[in-house]
């Protein structure tokens, strides 16, 4: 094989590997958010069509995506080393994000349990969503 073809194949393999790992980390992140949110999150969103739960889950996943992207960005080295670093940084970032979300929710005095019972979009859900994104960004920068 030519050096160009070899380079393209190894690059494509790396992209696929990081994409699969990123998707796995997003799924783990969703379940972490689900554990931190009262009720079965997918059911509350799908069947109850709750806008507060949807906004909090969406902002949490966006924050996890930032953390995963930062983990990939900072994971230099060979493919195996980079994937391992991404997995470790991603998992630690998800854990930190989840704990920080729970702590901020308590400090702000906004009950997620009460928010997801409301059928109309609440101001508290907007505040927590932006805060969750900010915590995700902070965590992502800490990874870098």
mmCIF file of C-alpha atoms in Angstrom:
data_model
loop_
_atom_site.group_PDB
_atom_site.id
_atom_site.type_symbol
_atom_site.label_atom_id
_atom_site.label_comp_id
_atom_site.label_asym_id
_atom_site.label_seq_id
_atom_site.Cartn_x
_atom_site.Cartn_y
_atom_site.Cartn_z
ATOM 1 C CA UNK A 1 0.000 0.000 0.000
ATOM 2 C CA UNK A 2 1.074 3.543 -0.597
ATOM 3 C CA UNK A 3 1.831 5.813 2.354
ATOM 4 C CA UNK A 4 -1.210 7.935 1.486
ATOM 5 C CA UNK A 5 -3.608 4.979 1.539
ATOM 6 C CA UNK A 6 -2.052 3.712 4.759
ATOM 7 C CA UNK A 7 -2.411 7.174 6.326
ATOM 8 C CA UNK A 8 -6.046 7.476 5.189
ATOM 9 C CA UNK A 9 -6.958 4.019 6.499
ATOM 10 C CA UNK A 10 -5.348 4.583 9.882
ATOM 11 C CA UNK A 11 -7.013 7.999 10.123
ATOM 12 C CA UNK A 12 -10.409 6.545 9.221
ATOM 13 C CA UNK A 13 -9.936 3.799 11.826
ATOM 14 C CA UNK A 14 -9.079 6.396 14.472
ATOM 15 C CA UNK A 15 -12.165 8.467 13.611
ATOM 16 C CA UNK A 16 -14.403 5.403 13.828
ATOM 17 C CA UNK A 17 -12.857 4.294 17.131
ATOM 18 C CA UNK A 18 -13.239 7.731 18.732
ATOM 19 C CA UNK A 19 -16.813 8.031 17.398
ATOM 20 C CA UNK A 20 -17.795 4.671 18.904
ATOM 21 C CA UNK A 21 -16.139 5.542 22.222
ATOM 22 C CA UNK A 22 -17.791 8.963 22.188
ATOM 23 C CA UNK A 23 -21.204 7.390 21.623
ATOM 24 C CA UNK A 24 -20.619 4.934 24.482
ATOM 25 C CA UNK A 25 -19.638 7.812 26.766
ATOM 26 C CA UNK A 26 -22.758 9.763 25.737
ATOM 27 C CA UNK A 27 -24.912 6.752 26.577
ATOM 28 C CA UNK A 28 -23.184 6.443 29.958
ATOM 29 C CA UNK A 29 -23.719 10.182 30.433
ATOM 30 C CA UNK A 30 -27.423 9.829 29.655
ATOM 31 C CA UNK A 31 -27.780 7.111 32.265
ATOM 32 C CA UNK A 32 -25.864 9.232 34.790
ATOM 33 C CA UNK A 33 -28.306 12.084 34.123
ATOM 34 C CA UNK A 34 -31.179 9.591 34.384
ATOM 35 C CA UNK A 35 -29.943 8.442 37.807
ATOM 36 C CA UNK A 36 -29.685 12.057 38.972
ATOM 37 C CA UNK A 37 -33.196 12.889 37.737
ATOM 38 C CA UNK A 38 -36.356 11.557 39.403
ATOM 39 C CA UNK A 39 -38.329 9.039 37.375
ATOM 40 C CA UNK A 40 -37.308 7.119 34.278
ATOM 41 C CA UNK A 41 -36.001 9.977 32.160
ATOM 42 C CA UNK A 42 -36.725 8.438 28.763
ATOM 43 C CA UNK A 43 -40.312 7.651 29.816
ATOM 44 C CA UNK A 44 -40.874 11.132 31.267
ATOM 45 C CA UNK A 45 -39.679 12.649 27.983
ATOM 46 C CA UNK A 46 -41.280 10.201 25.561
ATOM 47 C CA UNK A 47 -44.631 9.508 27.203
ATOM 48 C CA UNK A 48 -45.247 12.527 29.413
ATOM 49 C CA UNK A 49 -43.561 14.878 26.925
ATOM 50 C CA UNK A 50 -42.259 16.896 29.862
ATOM 51 C CA UNK A 51 -40.415 20.006 28.625
ATOM 52 C CA UNK A 52 -38.507 20.472 31.893
ATOM 53 C CA UNK A 53 -37.095 16.942 31.843
ATOM 54 C CA UNK A 54 -36.313 17.325 28.135
ATOM 55 C CA UNK A 55 -34.442 20.599 28.672
ATOM 56 C CA UNK A 56 -32.465 19.234 31.624
ATOM 57 C CA UNK A 57 -31.572 16.020 29.766
ATOM 58 C CA UNK A 58 -30.618 17.963 26.624
ATOM 59 C CA UNK A 59 -28.396 20.390 28.494
ATOM 60 C CA UNK A 60 -26.826 17.531 30.439
ATOM 61 C CA UNK A 61 -26.052 15.624 27.238
ATOM 62 C CA UNK A 62 -24.646 18.750 25.591
ATOM 63 C CA UNK A 63 -22.400 19.182 28.644
ATOM 64 C CA UNK A 64 -21.309 15.539 28.423
ATOM 65 C CA UNK A 65 -20.596 16.073 24.718
ATOM 66 C CA UNK A 66 -18.325 18.996 25.589
ATOM 67 C CA UNK A 67 -16.484 16.844 28.119
ATOM 68 C CA UNK A 68 -16.084 13.953 25.650
ATOM 69 C CA UNK A 69 -14.878 16.301 22.897
ATOM 70 C CA UNK A 70 -12.336 17.853 25.275
ATOM 71 C CA UNK A 71 -11.230 14.368 26.320
ATOM 72 C CA UNK A 72 -10.622 13.424 22.690
ATOM 73 C CA UNK A 73 -8.863 16.739 22.022
ATOM 74 C CA UNK A 74 -6.468 16.277 24.926
ATOM 75 C CA UNK A 75 -5.735 12.591 24.389
ATOM 76 C CA UNK A 76 -2.626 12.739 22.238
ATOM 77 C CA UNK A 77 -0.338 9.825 21.539
ATOM 78 C CA UNK A 78 -0.929 6.529 19.788
ATOM 79 C CA UNK A 79 -4.483 5.420 19.062
ATOM 80 C CA UNK A 80 -4.657 2.962 21.961
ATOM 81 C CA UNK A 81 -3.255 5.521 24.411
ATOM 82 C CA UNK A 82 -5.599 8.192 23.104
ATOM 83 C CA UNK A 83 -8.657 5.965 23.408
ATOM 84 C CA UNK A 84 -7.713 4.966 26.943
ATOM 85 C CA UNK A 85 -7.120 8.604 27.949
ATOM 86 C CA UNK A 86 -10.443 9.609 26.371
ATOM 87 C CA UNK A 87 -12.275 6.851 28.224
ATOM 88 C CA UNK A 88 -10.718 7.750 31.580
ATOM 89 C CA UNK A 89 -11.083 11.526 31.175
ATOM 90 C CA UNK A 90 -14.591 11.099 29.790
ATOM 91 C CA UNK A 91 -15.763 8.894 32.666
ATOM 92 C CA UNK A 92 -14.207 11.146 35.302
ATOM 93 C CA UNK A 93 -15.710 14.189 33.580
ATOM 94 C CA UNK A 94 -19.175 12.583 33.516
ATOM 95 C CA UNK A 95 -18.904 11.744 37.225
ATOM 96 C CA UNK A 96 -17.747 15.269 38.106
ATOM 97 C CA UNK A 97 -20.493 16.786 35.932
ATOM 98 C CA UNK A 98 -23.188 14.688 37.597
ATOM 99 C CA UNK A 99 -22.035 15.475 41.138
ATOM 100 C CA UNK A 100 -21.658 19.185 40.319
ATOM 101 C CA UNK A 101 -25.172 19.259 38.822
ATOM 102 C CA UNK A 102 -26.646 17.699 41.962
ATOM 103 C CA UNK A 103 -24.732 20.070 44.248
ATOM 104 C CA UNK A 104 -25.718 23.167 42.275
ATOM 105 C CA UNK A 105 -29.357 22.065 42.191
ATOM 106 C CA UNK A 106 -29.263 21.815 46.000
ATOM 107 C CA UNK A 107 -27.417 25.114 46.478
ATOM 108 C CA UNK A 108 -29.799 26.929 44.132
ATOM 109 C CA UNK A 109 -32.727 25.450 46.043
ATOM 110 C CA UNK A 110 -34.451 24.299 42.869
ATOM 111 C CA UNK A 111 -35.964 20.849 43.138
ATOM 112 C CA UNK A 112 -35.479 18.817 39.986
ATOM 113 C CA UNK A 113 -38.071 16.410 41.389
ATOM 114 C CA UNK A 114 -40.630 19.237 41.435
ATOM 115 C CA UNK A 115 -39.565 20.563 38.026
ATOM 116 C CA UNK A 116 -40.170 17.265 36.261
ATOM 117 C CA UNK A 117 -43.665 17.103 37.758
ATOM 118 C CA UNK A 118 -44.609 20.374 36.028
ATOM 119 C CA UNK A 119 -46.104 20.104 32.550
ATOM 120 C CA UNK A 120 -45.172 23.687 31.556
ATOM 121 C CA UNK A 121 -41.606 24.856 31.003
ATOM 122 C CA UNK A 122 -40.418 26.430 34.248
ATOM 123 C CA UNK A 123 -37.871 29.248 34.748
ATOM 124 C CA UNK A 124 -35.929 26.988 37.137
ATOM 125 C CA UNK A 125 -35.424 24.444 34.356
ATOM 126 C CA UNK A 126 -33.926 27.160 32.158
ATOM 127 C CA UNK A 127 -31.568 28.243 34.940
ATOM 128 C CA UNK A 128 -30.445 24.693 35.675
ATOM 129 C CA UNK A 129 -30.006 23.922 31.975
ATOM 130 C CA UNK A 130 -27.659 26.876 31.466
ATOM 131 C CA UNK A 131 -25.839 26.013 34.680
ATOM 132 C CA UNK A 132 -25.399 22.398 33.570
ATOM 133 C CA UNK A 133 -23.903 23.608 30.278
ATOM 134 C CA UNK A 134 -21.584 25.976 32.144
ATOM 135 C CA UNK A 135 -20.448 23.181 34.468
ATOM 136 C CA UNK A 136 -19.858 20.964 31.425
ATOM 137 C CA UNK A 137 -17.769 23.672 29.777
ATOM 138 C CA UNK A 138 -15.755 24.219 32.939
ATOM 139 C CA UNK A 139 -15.185 20.475 33.277
ATOM 140 C CA UNK A 140 -14.234 20.203 29.604
ATOM 141 C CA UNK A 141 -11.638 22.965 29.925
ATOM 142 C CA UNK A 142 -10.279 21.258 33.049
ATOM 143 C CA UNK A 143 -9.774 18.099 30.967
ATOM 144 C CA UNK A 144 -7.729 20.033 28.417
#
